[in-house]
Amino acid sequence: MGSSSERDNIEEIHPFYYVLMKVLFKVWRQKPKKSPQLESYQLEVQAGNTILECLNRIKWEQDGSLAFRKNCRNTICGSCGMRINGRSALACKQNVGQELEMISASSNGDIPTITVAPLGNMPVIKDLVVDMSGFWDKLQEVDPYVSTKGRKIPEREFLQTPDERSQLDQTGNCIMCGACYSECNALTVNPEFVGPHALAKAERMVADSRDTGTEERLDNYNQVEEGVWGCTRCYYCNAVCPMEVAPMDQISHLKEEILDRNDAQSSRAIRHRKVLIDLVKEGGWIDERKFGVYVVGNYFKDLEGLLSLAPLGLRMLTSGKFPVVFEPSEGKKEVRSLIERVQNYQLSDKALSR
């Protein structure tokens, strides 16, 4: 619990930190080949108790059959990832007080309730323990190691400057807890998507000055459904990451690198991004008449793509939703200026980092 002075300081800031309260823990239990069921356990706990401490007490005092993973208890190993009140998190990091504040518990006089469930997008082995083999398999798909070409000279050290090493600080914080993977909407609808954890690690490889396989890596990550373009940009991975790795931001960095190296003819995914920016820059917002033709029809070069637009175009025409004319926005000059400033900033930032 710490020294008496530390406790006094905590009590002064959080007066209810050590106050005992009754909390109902609802835990999703599941055995192999059986349907999950919700079981309830009541504990007398303090607001400062972590969810992991509470699960330990349930296992030690009430139900020894409860299964969950744990190890360091200090937000280092990532073992205790689970869904707490519907949000993927580390049980050793979240405490009772935080969870009750988030859910505004006990507003109707009932005992406050905390619900614990296994991580999503992974098969359940038992209770809160999930099978992470798919998670690790997808990580391997991005080749998460510094290029072997850079390790072929054993007598040479591949040193980095402090600035070069600082490029890896954020992505290097990932502890592979699975929280981002659990919340990924793209994975839920498309199991072939490699996942935010893998792409965050991929960006760490691309940013590493010692790696010699950047071009090959970016070609590998430039996939419509499995790679960077499969991300739905929901930002849930950023919201739940306990280490502030911000996987969505790292995926965006990869996209920028890929866009810089490819023109609009490379693929529909790249064309989609470039056409969108060009049209907004031109008129302040998207000219829908051109967008489909340029992206799907590849500037009138893809006859099959143009024909695929016909059914949608006819439905839009008959329902009166097809824009006959395009009116630029009144603030198009400001929009163009903003886009140009961002693009110039990105260019100068990349020049400095190199």
Coordinates of C-alpha atoms in Angstrom, one line a residue:
M1 CA 0.0 0.0 0.0
G2 CA 3.0 2.3 0.3
S3 CA 4.2 4.5 3.1
S4 CA 1.9 6.4 5.4
S5 CA 2.9 9.7 3.8
E6 CA 2.1 8.3 0.3
R7 CA -1.2 7.1 1.6
D8 CA -2.0 10.6 3.1
N9 CA -1.2 12.2 -0.3
I10 CA -3.4 9.9 -2.2
E11 CA -6.3 10.3 0.3
E12 CA -6.0 14.1 0.0
I13 CA -6.4 13.9 -3.8
H14 CA -8.8 11.0 -3.9
P15 CA -10.6 10.8 -0.6
F16 CA -12.5 7.6 -1.5
Y17 CA -9.4 5.7 -2.7
Y18 CA -9.2 3.5 0.4
V19 CA -12.9 3.4 1.3
L20 CA -14.4 -0.1 1.2
M21 CA -17.4 -0.6 -1.0
K22 CA -19.4 -3.6 -2.3
V23 CA -19.0 -4.2 -6.1
L24 CA -20.6 -6.9 -8.2
F25 CA -18.3 -8.5 -10.8
K26 CA -20.0 -10.1 -13.7
V27 CA -17.6 -12.4 -15.5
W28 CA -18.2 -14.2 -18.8
R29 CA -17.4 -17.9 -18.3
Q30 CA -16.9 -20.3 -21.1
K31 CA -15.7 -23.9 -21.4
P32 CA -14.5 -25.6 -24.6
K33 CA -17.3 -26.4 -27.0
K34 CA -19.9 -24.8 -24.7
S35 CA -21.9 -21.6 -24.8
P36 CA -20.7 -18.7 -22.7
Q37 CA -22.6 -17.7 -19.5
L38 CA -22.4 -14.8 -17.1
E39 CA -21.5 -15.5 -13.5
S40 CA -21.7 -12.9 -10.7
Y41 CA -19.3 -12.5 -7.8
Q42 CA -19.7 -9.9 -5.0
L43 CA -16.6 -8.4 -3.4
E44 CA -15.8 -5.7 -0.8
V45 CA -13.1 -3.7 -2.5
Q46 CA -11.4 -0.3 -2.5
A47 CA -11.5 2.1 -5.3
G48 CA -7.7 1.8 -5.7
N49 CA -7.8 -2.0 -6.2
T50 CA -7.0 -3.1 -9.8
I51 CA -9.3 -5.3 -11.7
L52 CA -6.6 -7.9 -11.7
E53 CA -6.5 -7.8 -7.9
C54 CA -10.2 -8.4 -7.8
L55 CA -10.0 -11.3 -10.2
N56 CA -7.3 -12.8 -8.0
R57 CA -9.6 -12.6 -5.0
I58 CA -12.5 -14.2 -6.9
K59 CA -10.2 -17.1 -7.9
W60 CA -8.6 -17.5 -4.4
E61 CA -11.7 -16.9 -2.3
Q62 CA -14.7 -17.9 -4.3
D63 CA -14.1 -19.9 -7.5
G64 CA -10.8 -21.5 -8.1
S65 CA -11.9 -22.7 -11.6
L66 CA -11.9 -19.1 -13.0
A67 CA -9.2 -18.9 -15.8
F68 CA -7.4 -15.7 -16.9
R69 CA -3.9 -14.8 -17.8
K70 CA -1.5 -12.6 -15.7
N71 CA 2.2 -12.1 -15.1
C72 CA 4.0 -8.9 -14.3
R73 CA 1.0 -7.0 -12.6
N74 CA 2.8 -3.7 -13.7
T75 CA 1.7 -2.9 -17.3
I76 CA 4.8 -4.4 -18.9
C77 CA 4.0 -7.9 -20.2
G78 CA 0.5 -7.4 -21.7
S79 CA -0.7 -10.8 -20.4
C80 CA -3.9 -9.6 -18.7
G81 CA -5.6 -8.1 -21.6
M82 CA -9.4 -8.5 -21.4
R83 CA -12.6 -6.5 -22.0
I84 CA -13.6 -4.5 -19.0
N85 CA -17.1 -3.0 -19.2
G86 CA -17.0 -3.5 -23.0
R87 CA -13.6 -1.9 -23.6
S88 CA -10.4 -3.8 -24.1
A89 CA -7.8 -3.0 -21.4
L90 CA -5.2 -4.3 -19.1
A91 CA -6.6 -5.7 -15.8
C92 CA -3.5 -4.7 -14.0
K93 CA -3.8 -1.0 -15.1
Q94 CA -7.5 -0.4 -14.6
N95 CA -8.8 0.0 -11.1
V96 CA -12.3 -0.1 -9.6
G97 CA -12.6 3.6 -9.1
Q98 CA -11.8 4.3 -12.8
E99 CA -14.3 1.8 -14.0
L100 CA -17.1 3.1 -11.8
E101 CA -16.5 6.7 -12.9
M102 CA -16.7 5.7 -16.5
I103 CA -20.0 3.9 -16.2
S104 CA -21.6 6.3 -13.7
A105 CA -22.4 3.4 -11.5
S106 CA -24.9 3.1 -8.7
S107 CA -27.2 5.9 -9.9
N108 CA -30.2 3.8 -9.0
G109 CA -29.1 2.7 -5.6
D110 CA -28.0 -0.8 -6.8
I111 CA -24.6 -2.3 -6.1
P112 CA -22.2 -1.0 -8.8
T113 CA -21.3 -3.6 -11.4
I114 CA -18.2 -4.2 -13.4
T115 CA -18.4 -6.7 -16.3
V116 CA -15.4 -8.6 -17.5
A117 CA -15.2 -10.6 -20.8
P118 CA -12.5 -12.1 -23.0
L119 CA -10.8 -10.1 -25.7
G120 CA -12.6 -10.0 -29.1
N121 CA -11.5 -11.3 -32.5
M122 CA -9.9 -14.3 -30.9
P123 CA -11.4 -17.7 -30.1
V124 CA -12.0 -18.4 -26.4
I125 CA -10.0 -21.3 -24.8
K126 CA -11.6 -21.0 -21.4
D127 CA -13.2 -18.1 -19.5
L128 CA -11.0 -15.0 -20.1
V129 CA -8.2 -16.9 -21.8
V130 CA -8.2 -16.5 -25.6
D131 CA -6.2 -18.3 -28.4
M132 CA -3.7 -15.7 -29.6
S133 CA -2.1 -17.9 -32.3
G134 CA -3.8 -15.9 -35.1
F135 CA -2.6 -12.7 -33.5
W136 CA 1.0 -13.9 -33.6
D137 CA 0.6 -15.4 -37.1
K138 CA -0.5 -12.0 -38.5
L139 CA 2.5 -10.3 -36.8
Q140 CA 4.8 -12.6 -38.6
E141 CA 3.3 -11.6 -41.9
V142 CA 4.9 -8.1 -41.7
D143 CA 8.4 -9.6 -41.1
P144 CA 8.8 -7.8 -37.7
Y145 CA 12.6 -7.9 -37.6
V146 CA 15.3 -5.6 -38.8
S147 CA 16.3 -6.8 -42.3
T148 CA 18.7 -9.7 -42.4
K149 CA 20.8 -7.9 -45.0
G150 CA 21.7 -5.5 -42.2
R151 CA 23.0 -8.4 -40.0
K152 CA 25.2 -10.2 -42.6
I153 CA 28.4 -8.4 -41.3
P154 CA 28.8 -9.8 -37.8
E155 CA 31.9 -7.7 -37.0
R156 CA 30.0 -4.4 -37.7
E157 CA 27.9 -2.5 -35.3
F158 CA 24.8 -0.8 -36.8
L159 CA 24.8 2.3 -34.6
Q160 CA 22.0 5.0 -34.5
T161 CA 22.1 8.6 -33.6
P162 CA 19.8 9.7 -30.8
D163 CA 17.5 11.3 -33.4
E164 CA 17.3 8.1 -35.4
R165 CA 16.5 6.1 -32.3
S166 CA 13.9 8.6 -31.2
Q167 CA 11.9 7.7 -34.3
L168 CA 11.2 4.3 -32.7
D169 CA 10.2 5.5 -29.2
Q170 CA 6.4 5.4 -29.7
T171 CA 6.1 2.2 -31.7
G172 CA 8.7 0.5 -29.5
N173 CA 6.3 0.9 -26.5
C174 CA 4.0 -1.8 -27.9
I175 CA 3.7 -4.7 -25.4
M176 CA 1.5 -6.9 -27.7
C177 CA -1.4 -7.1 -25.3
G178 CA -4.0 -7.6 -28.0
A179 CA -6.2 -4.7 -27.0
C180 CA -6.1 -3.0 -30.5
Y181 CA -6.6 -6.4 -32.2
S182 CA -9.6 -7.1 -30.0
E183 CA -11.3 -3.8 -30.9
C184 CA -10.5 -3.8 -34.6
N185 CA -13.7 -3.4 -36.7
A186 CA -11.8 -4.2 -39.9
L187 CA -10.7 -7.6 -38.5
T188 CA -14.3 -8.4 -37.4
V189 CA -15.6 -8.0 -40.9
N190 CA -12.5 -9.1 -42.8
P191 CA -10.4 -11.8 -41.0
E192 CA -7.7 -11.5 -43.8
F193 CA -6.8 -8.0 -42.5
V194 CA -3.4 -8.2 -40.9
G195 CA -4.4 -6.1 -37.9
P196 CA -3.4 -2.8 -36.2
H197 CA -0.7 -4.4 -34.0
A198 CA 1.1 -5.8 -37.0
L199 CA 1.0 -2.6 -39.0
A200 CA 2.2 -0.6 -36.0
K201 CA 5.2 -2.9 -35.8
A202 CA 5.5 -2.6 -39.6
E203 CA 5.9 1.2 -39.3
R204 CA 8.5 0.6 -36.6
M205 CA 10.5 -1.4 -39.2
V206 CA 10.1 1.2 -41.9
A207 CA 11.2 4.0 -39.5
D208 CA 14.3 2.0 -38.4
S209 CA 17.5 3.5 -40.0
R210 CA 19.2 0.1 -39.8
D211 CA 16.6 -1.7 -41.9
T212 CA 17.5 -2.2 -45.6
G213 CA 14.2 -3.6 -46.8
T214 CA 11.9 -0.5 -46.8
E215 CA 10.8 -0.8 -50.5
E216 CA 10.0 -4.5 -50.2
R217 CA 8.2 -3.9 -47.0
L218 CA 6.0 -1.1 -48.4
D219 CA 5.1 -3.2 -51.4
N220 CA 4.1 -6.0 -49.0
Y221 CA 2.0 -3.6 -46.9
N222 CA 0.3 -2.0 -49.9
Q223 CA -2.6 -4.4 -50.0
V224 CA -6.3 -3.4 -50.5
E225 CA -7.9 -5.8 -48.0
E226 CA -5.0 -7.4 -46.1
G227 CA -2.7 -4.4 -45.7
V228 CA -2.9 -0.8 -44.8
W229 CA -5.9 -0.1 -47.1
G230 CA -8.0 -2.6 -45.2
C231 CA -8.1 -0.3 -42.2
T232 CA -11.5 1.3 -41.6
R233 CA -10.1 4.2 -39.6
C234 CA -12.4 3.8 -36.7
Y235 CA -9.7 4.9 -34.2
Y236 CA -10.7 2.3 -31.6
C237 CA -7.2 0.9 -31.6
N238 CA -5.9 4.3 -30.6
A239 CA -8.6 4.7 -27.9
V240 CA -7.8 1.4 -26.1
C241 CA -4.0 1.2 -26.5
P242 CA -2.6 1.2 -22.9
M243 CA 0.8 2.3 -24.1
E244 CA -0.2 5.2 -26.4
V245 CA 1.3 3.5 -29.4
A246 CA -1.6 4.9 -31.5
P247 CA -1.7 2.1 -34.1
M248 CA -4.0 4.1 -36.3
D249 CA -1.5 6.9 -36.6
Q250 CA 1.2 4.4 -37.5
I251 CA -1.0 3.0 -40.3
S252 CA -1.4 6.6 -41.6
H253 CA 2.4 7.0 -41.7
L254 CA 2.7 3.8 -43.7
K255 CA 0.0 5.1 -46.1
E256 CA 1.9 8.3 -46.6
E257 CA 5.1 6.4 -47.4
I258 CA 3.2 4.3 -49.9
L259 CA 1.5 7.3 -51.5
D260 CA 4.8 9.1 -51.9
R261 CA 6.2 6.2 -53.9
N262 CA 3.3 5.5 -56.2
D263 CA 1.2 7.4 -58.7
A264 CA -2.6 7.2 -59.2
Q265 CA -2.2 4.4 -61.7
S266 CA -0.7 2.0 -59.2
S267 CA -4.0 0.8 -57.7
R268 CA -7.6 1.8 -56.9
A269 CA -6.8 2.3 -53.2
I270 CA -4.0 4.8 -54.0
R271 CA -6.1 6.5 -56.6
H272 CA -9.0 6.9 -54.2
R273 CA -6.8 8.8 -51.8
K274 CA -5.1 11.0 -54.4
V275 CA -8.3 11.8 -56.3
L276 CA -10.1 12.7 -53.1
I277 CA -7.3 15.2 -52.1
D278 CA -7.1 16.6 -55.7
L279 CA -10.9 17.2 -56.0
V280 CA -11.2 18.8 -52.5
K281 CA -8.2 21.0 -53.4
E282 CA -9.8 22.0 -56.7
G283 CA -13.3 22.8 -55.5
G284 CA -13.4 22.9 -51.7
W285 CA -15.3 19.6 -51.5
I286 CA -15.7 16.5 -53.6
D287 CA -17.2 16.7 -57.1
E288 CA -19.2 13.4 -56.9
R289 CA -19.6 13.4 -60.7
K290 CA -15.8 13.0 -61.2
F291 CA -15.0 10.9 -58.1
G292 CA -16.4 7.6 -59.2
V293 CA -15.3 8.0 -62.8
Y294 CA -11.7 8.9 -61.8
V295 CA -11.4 6.3 -59.0
V296 CA -13.3 3.3 -60.3
G297 CA -13.1 4.2 -64.0
N298 CA -9.4 5.2 -63.8
Y299 CA -9.9 8.5 -65.6
F300 CA -12.0 6.7 -68.4
K301 CA -9.3 4.1 -68.9
D302 CA -11.0 1.2 -67.2
L303 CA -14.0 0.2 -69.3
E304 CA -15.0 -2.6 -66.9
G305 CA -14.9 -0.2 -64.0
L306 CA -17.0 2.4 -65.8
L307 CA -19.6 -0.2 -66.6
S308 CA -19.8 -1.3 -63.0
L309 CA -20.8 2.3 -62.1
A310 CA -23.8 2.2 -64.5
P311 CA -26.4 0.5 -62.1
L312 CA -25.5 2.9 -59.2
G313 CA -25.6 5.9 -61.6
L314 CA -29.0 5.0 -62.9
R315 CA -30.4 4.6 -59.4
M316 CA -29.1 8.0 -58.4
L317 CA -30.5 9.6 -61.6
T318 CA -34.0 8.1 -61.1
S319 CA -34.1 9.1 -57.4
G320 CA -32.9 12.6 -58.2
K321 CA -29.7 12.3 -56.2
F322 CA -27.2 12.6 -59.1
P323 CA -25.6 16.1 -59.1
V324 CA -26.2 17.6 -62.5
V325 CA -23.8 20.5 -61.8
F326 CA -21.0 21.0 -59.4
E327 CA -20.8 24.2 -57.3
P328 CA -17.4 24.8 -55.6
S329 CA -17.5 25.8 -52.0
E330 CA -17.3 29.4 -51.1
G331 CA -14.1 28.7 -49.1
K332 CA -12.3 26.8 -51.7
K333 CA -9.3 29.1 -51.7
E334 CA -8.9 28.6 -47.9
V335 CA -9.3 24.9 -48.3
R336 CA -6.6 24.8 -51.1
S337 CA -4.3 26.9 -48.9
L338 CA -4.7 24.6 -45.9
I339 CA -4.0 21.5 -48.0
E340 CA -0.9 23.0 -49.6
R341 CA 0.4 24.1 -46.2
V342 CA -0.1 20.6 -44.8
Q343 CA 1.6 19.0 -47.8
N344 CA 4.5 21.5 -47.6
Y345 CA 4.8 20.7 -43.8
Q346 CA 4.9 17.0 -44.5
L347 CA 7.6 17.4 -47.1
S348 CA 9.8 19.6 -44.9
D349 CA 9.2 17.2 -41.9
K350 CA 10.3 14.2 -44.0
A351 CA 13.4 16.1 -45.3
L352 CA 14.4 16.9 -41.7
S353 CA 13.9 13.3 -40.6
R354 CA 16.2 12.1 -43.3

